[in-house]
Coordinates of C-alpha atoms in Angstrom, one line a residue:
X1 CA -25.4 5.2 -28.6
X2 CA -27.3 7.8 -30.4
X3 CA -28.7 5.0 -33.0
X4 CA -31.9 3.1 -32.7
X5 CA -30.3 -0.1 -32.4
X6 CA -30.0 -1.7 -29.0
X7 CA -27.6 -3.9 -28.2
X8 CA -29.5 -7.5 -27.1
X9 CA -26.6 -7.5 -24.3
X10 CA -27.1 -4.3 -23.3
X11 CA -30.6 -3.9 -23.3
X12 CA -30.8 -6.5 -20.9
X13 CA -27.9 -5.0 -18.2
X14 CA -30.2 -2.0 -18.7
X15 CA -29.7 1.4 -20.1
X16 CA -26.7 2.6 -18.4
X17 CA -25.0 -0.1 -20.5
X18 CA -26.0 1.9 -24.1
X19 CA -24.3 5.2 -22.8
X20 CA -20.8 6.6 -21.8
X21 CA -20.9 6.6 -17.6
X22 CA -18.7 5.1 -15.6
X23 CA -20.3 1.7 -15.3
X24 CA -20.3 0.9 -18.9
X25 CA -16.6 2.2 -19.7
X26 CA -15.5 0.1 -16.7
X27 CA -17.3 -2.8 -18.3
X28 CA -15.9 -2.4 -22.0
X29 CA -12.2 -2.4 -21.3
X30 CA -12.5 -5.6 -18.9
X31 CA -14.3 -7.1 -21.8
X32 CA -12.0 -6.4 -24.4
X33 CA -9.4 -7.1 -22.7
X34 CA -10.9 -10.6 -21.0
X35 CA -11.6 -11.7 -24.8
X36 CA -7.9 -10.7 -26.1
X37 CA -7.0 -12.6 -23.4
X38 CA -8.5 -15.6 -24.7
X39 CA -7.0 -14.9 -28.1
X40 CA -3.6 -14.1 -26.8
X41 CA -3.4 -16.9 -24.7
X42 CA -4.7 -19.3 -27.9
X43 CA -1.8 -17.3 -30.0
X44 CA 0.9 -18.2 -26.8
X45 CA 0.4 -21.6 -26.3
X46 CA 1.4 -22.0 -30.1
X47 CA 4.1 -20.5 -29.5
X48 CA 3.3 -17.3 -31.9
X49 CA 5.4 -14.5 -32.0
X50 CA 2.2 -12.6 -30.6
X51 CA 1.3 -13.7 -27.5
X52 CA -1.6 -12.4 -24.8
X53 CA 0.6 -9.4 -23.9
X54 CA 0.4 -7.9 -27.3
X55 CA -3.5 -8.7 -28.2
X56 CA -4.7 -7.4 -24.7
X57 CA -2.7 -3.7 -25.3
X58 CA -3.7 -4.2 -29.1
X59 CA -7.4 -3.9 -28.0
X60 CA -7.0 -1.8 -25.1
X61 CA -5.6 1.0 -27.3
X62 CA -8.7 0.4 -29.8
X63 CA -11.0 0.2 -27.0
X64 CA -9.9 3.5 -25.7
X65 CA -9.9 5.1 -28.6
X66 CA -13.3 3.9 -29.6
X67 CA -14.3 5.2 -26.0
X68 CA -12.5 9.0 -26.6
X69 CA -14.4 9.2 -29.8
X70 CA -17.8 8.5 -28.5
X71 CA -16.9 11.4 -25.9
X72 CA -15.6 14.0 -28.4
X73 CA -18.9 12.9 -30.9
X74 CA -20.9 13.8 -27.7
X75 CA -19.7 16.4 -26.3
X76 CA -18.2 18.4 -29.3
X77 CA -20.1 17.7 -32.1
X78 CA -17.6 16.2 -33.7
X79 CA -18.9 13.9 -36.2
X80 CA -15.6 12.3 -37.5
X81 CA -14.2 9.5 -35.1
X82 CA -10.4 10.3 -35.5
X83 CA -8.7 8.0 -33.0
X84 CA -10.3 5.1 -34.0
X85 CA -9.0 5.9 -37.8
X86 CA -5.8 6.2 -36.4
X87 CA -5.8 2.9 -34.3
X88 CA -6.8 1.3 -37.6
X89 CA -4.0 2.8 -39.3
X90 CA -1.7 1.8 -36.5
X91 CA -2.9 -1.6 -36.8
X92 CA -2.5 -2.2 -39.9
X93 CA 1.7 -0.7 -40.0
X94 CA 2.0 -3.2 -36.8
X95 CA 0.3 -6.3 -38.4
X96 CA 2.7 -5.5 -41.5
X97 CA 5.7 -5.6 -39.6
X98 CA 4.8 -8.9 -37.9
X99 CA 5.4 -10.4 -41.2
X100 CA 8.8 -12.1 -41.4
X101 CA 10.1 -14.5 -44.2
X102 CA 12.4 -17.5 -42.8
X103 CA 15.7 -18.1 -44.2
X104 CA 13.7 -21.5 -45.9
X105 CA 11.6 -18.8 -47.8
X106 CA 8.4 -19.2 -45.5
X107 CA 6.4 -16.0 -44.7
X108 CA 5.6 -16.5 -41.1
X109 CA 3.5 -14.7 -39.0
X110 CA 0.4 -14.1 -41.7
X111 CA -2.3 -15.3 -39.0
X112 CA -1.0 -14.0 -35.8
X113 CA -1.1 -10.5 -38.1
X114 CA -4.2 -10.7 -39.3
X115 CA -5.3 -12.2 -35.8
X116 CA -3.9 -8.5 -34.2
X117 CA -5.9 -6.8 -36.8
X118 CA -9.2 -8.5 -36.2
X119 CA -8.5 -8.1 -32.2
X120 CA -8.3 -3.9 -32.7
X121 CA -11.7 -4.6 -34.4
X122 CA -13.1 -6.2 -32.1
X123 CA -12.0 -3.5 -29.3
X124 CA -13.4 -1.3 -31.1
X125 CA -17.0 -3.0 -31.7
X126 CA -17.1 -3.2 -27.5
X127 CA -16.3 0.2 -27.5
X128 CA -18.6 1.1 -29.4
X129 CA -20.8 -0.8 -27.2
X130 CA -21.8 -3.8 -29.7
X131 CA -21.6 -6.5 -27.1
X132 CA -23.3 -9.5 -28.5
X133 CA -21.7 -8.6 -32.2
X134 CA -17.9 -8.9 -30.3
X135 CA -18.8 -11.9 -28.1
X136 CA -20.1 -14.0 -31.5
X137 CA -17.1 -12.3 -33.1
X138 CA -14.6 -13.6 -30.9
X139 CA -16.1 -17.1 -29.9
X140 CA -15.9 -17.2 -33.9
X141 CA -11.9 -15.8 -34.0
X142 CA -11.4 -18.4 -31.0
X143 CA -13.0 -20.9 -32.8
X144 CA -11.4 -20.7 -36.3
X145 CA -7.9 -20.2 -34.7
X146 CA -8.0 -23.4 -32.2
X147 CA -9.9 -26.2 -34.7
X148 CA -8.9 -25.1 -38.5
X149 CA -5.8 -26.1 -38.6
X150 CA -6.0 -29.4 -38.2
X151 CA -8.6 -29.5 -41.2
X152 CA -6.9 -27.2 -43.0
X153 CA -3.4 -29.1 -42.6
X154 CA -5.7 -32.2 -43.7
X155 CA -6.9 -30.5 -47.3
X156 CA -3.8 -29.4 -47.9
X157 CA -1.6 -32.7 -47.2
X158 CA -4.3 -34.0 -50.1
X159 CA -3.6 -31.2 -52.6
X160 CA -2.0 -31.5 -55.8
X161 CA 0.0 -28.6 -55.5
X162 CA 3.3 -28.3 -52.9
X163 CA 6.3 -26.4 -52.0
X164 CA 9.6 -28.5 -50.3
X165 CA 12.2 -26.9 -48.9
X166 CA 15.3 -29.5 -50.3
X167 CA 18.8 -30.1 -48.9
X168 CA 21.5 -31.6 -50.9
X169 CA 25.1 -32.6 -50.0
X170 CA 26.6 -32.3 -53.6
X171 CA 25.0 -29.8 -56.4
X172 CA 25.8 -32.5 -59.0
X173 CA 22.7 -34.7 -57.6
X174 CA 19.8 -31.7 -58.4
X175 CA 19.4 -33.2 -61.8
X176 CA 19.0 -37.0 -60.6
X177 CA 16.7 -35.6 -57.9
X178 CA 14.8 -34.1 -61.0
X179 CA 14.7 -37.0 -62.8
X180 CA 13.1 -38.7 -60.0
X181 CA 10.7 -37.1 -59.7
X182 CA 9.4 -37.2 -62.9
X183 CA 9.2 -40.6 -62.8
X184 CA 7.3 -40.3 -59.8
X185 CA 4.6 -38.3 -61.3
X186 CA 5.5 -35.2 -60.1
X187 CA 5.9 -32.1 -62.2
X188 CA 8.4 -29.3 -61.6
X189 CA 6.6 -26.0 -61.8
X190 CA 9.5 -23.9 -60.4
X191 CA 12.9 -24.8 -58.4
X192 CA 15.2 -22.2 -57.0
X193 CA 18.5 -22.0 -54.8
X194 CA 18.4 -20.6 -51.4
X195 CA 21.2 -18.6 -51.5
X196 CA 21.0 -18.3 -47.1
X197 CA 23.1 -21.5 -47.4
X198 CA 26.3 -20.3 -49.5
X199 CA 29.4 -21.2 -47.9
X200 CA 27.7 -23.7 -45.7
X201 CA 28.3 -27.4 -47.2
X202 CA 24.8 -27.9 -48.9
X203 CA 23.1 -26.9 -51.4
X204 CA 19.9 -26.1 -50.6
X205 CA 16.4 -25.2 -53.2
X206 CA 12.9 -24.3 -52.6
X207 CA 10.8 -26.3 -55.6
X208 CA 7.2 -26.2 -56.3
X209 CA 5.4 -29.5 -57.4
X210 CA 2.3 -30.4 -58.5
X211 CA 0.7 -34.5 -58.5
X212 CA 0.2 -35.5 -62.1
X213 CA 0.8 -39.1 -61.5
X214 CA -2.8 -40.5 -61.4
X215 CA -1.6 -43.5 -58.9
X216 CA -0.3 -40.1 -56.9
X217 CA -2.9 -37.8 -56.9
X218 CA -5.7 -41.1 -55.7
X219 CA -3.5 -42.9 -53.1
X220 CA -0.5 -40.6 -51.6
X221 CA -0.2 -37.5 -49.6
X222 CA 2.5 -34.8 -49.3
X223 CA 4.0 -36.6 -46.1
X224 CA 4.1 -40.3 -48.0
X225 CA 5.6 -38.4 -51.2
X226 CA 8.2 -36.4 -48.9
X227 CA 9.0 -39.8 -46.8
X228 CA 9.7 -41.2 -49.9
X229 CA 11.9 -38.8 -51.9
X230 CA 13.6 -38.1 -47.7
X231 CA 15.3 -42.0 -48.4
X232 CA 17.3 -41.1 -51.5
X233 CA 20.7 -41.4 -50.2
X234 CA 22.0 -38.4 -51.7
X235 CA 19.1 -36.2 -49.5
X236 CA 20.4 -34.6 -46.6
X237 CA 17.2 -33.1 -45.7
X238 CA 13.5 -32.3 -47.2
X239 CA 10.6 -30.8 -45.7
X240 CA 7.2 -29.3 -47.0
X241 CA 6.9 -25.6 -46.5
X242 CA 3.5 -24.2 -45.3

């Protein structure tokens, strides 16, 4: 790298590990793809619709490009690193289009996007020969992907604010469902039919609540309010939506 900065990593391998020879090439693209590995495999076993297949090509193709770059930089003069502008680009159209919406109105796929996305980063920040800065990175990615959730599910299941996914069996029973749940303490910010279900038997709405009950808001959370409002005979099914 023609920058003053040395790489803590790579000053210790030695100096063949700051340039482009064949020793350090070899050792970018087995570490980029070892760590989207990790990622992948993280993604896979939660059953995401991106598994380790797609992040290990994901940051091979940023790795390489960051890698054809440095070469063209070096030997051409050329000061403007094109592939890895392109590989961002491509990133970010593939991340898009790993965005679905369910038929319950759920947008899936949001953090296995943005999780592809930060994966090209990071192949190219190894290409680039920043070792330590894409080892922390990814022990962080790993790290925020595997033990979040769990808190994350835990501040939200306290929240004041929720989205169900509701299934009646006769549309004539929305407005006693309503009426419940203002006595419940619940408001009804917005309430809409899920037109997916026409034809099928139900009646199905996606409604938006917020706690305004004070006995709600200091004592139940979203799973006691939906176990609750599930045993109303006229419910065929309810559900929270993330």
């Amino acid at each position: 790298m023609n920058i003053g900065f040395i790489d803590p990593i790579a000053k210790l391998l030695g100096p063949w590990a700051s340039v482009l020879c064949a020793g350090s090439v070899v050792l970018r693209i087995l570490l980029a793809v070892l760590l989207s590995a990790v990622i992948g495999a993280e993604r896979s076993n939660k059953r995401h619709s991106a598994g380790m297949r797609t992040f290990i090509l994901v940051s091979l193709a940023t790795v390489m490009s960051m890698l054809m770059d440095q070469y063209f930089i070096s030997a051409y003069n050329s000061g403007i690193p094109v592939l890895s502008a392109a590989a961002i680009i491509g990133m970010g159209m593939m991340s898009n289009n790993s965005i679905l919406f369910s038929s319950r109105n759920r947008i899936k796929g949001l953090t296995t996007s943005i999780g592809l996305w930060t994966c090209g980063i990071l192949g190219l920040t190894v290409g680039a020969g920043f070792y330590t800065l894409t080892l922390a990175a990814s022990a962080s990615m790993f790290l925020i992907l595997s033990f979040l959730p769990a808190f994350e599910l835990r501040l939200k299941n306290r929240s004041n604010h929720f989205d169900i996914h509701l299934e009646l069996a006769d549309r004539t029973r929305i407005q006693d469902f309503t009426a419940t749940l203002r006595k419940l303490g619940l408001r009804i910010d917005d309430i809409e039919a899920n037109p997916s279900y026409m034809n099928t038997g139900l009646c199905v709405y996606s409604v938006s609540l917020t706690i305004i009950g004070s006995d709600l808001k200091k004592y139940r959370t979203h799973n006691e309010i939906i176990e609750a409002l599930g045993a109303l005979d006229y419910v065929h099914y309810i559900e929270e939506m993330n």
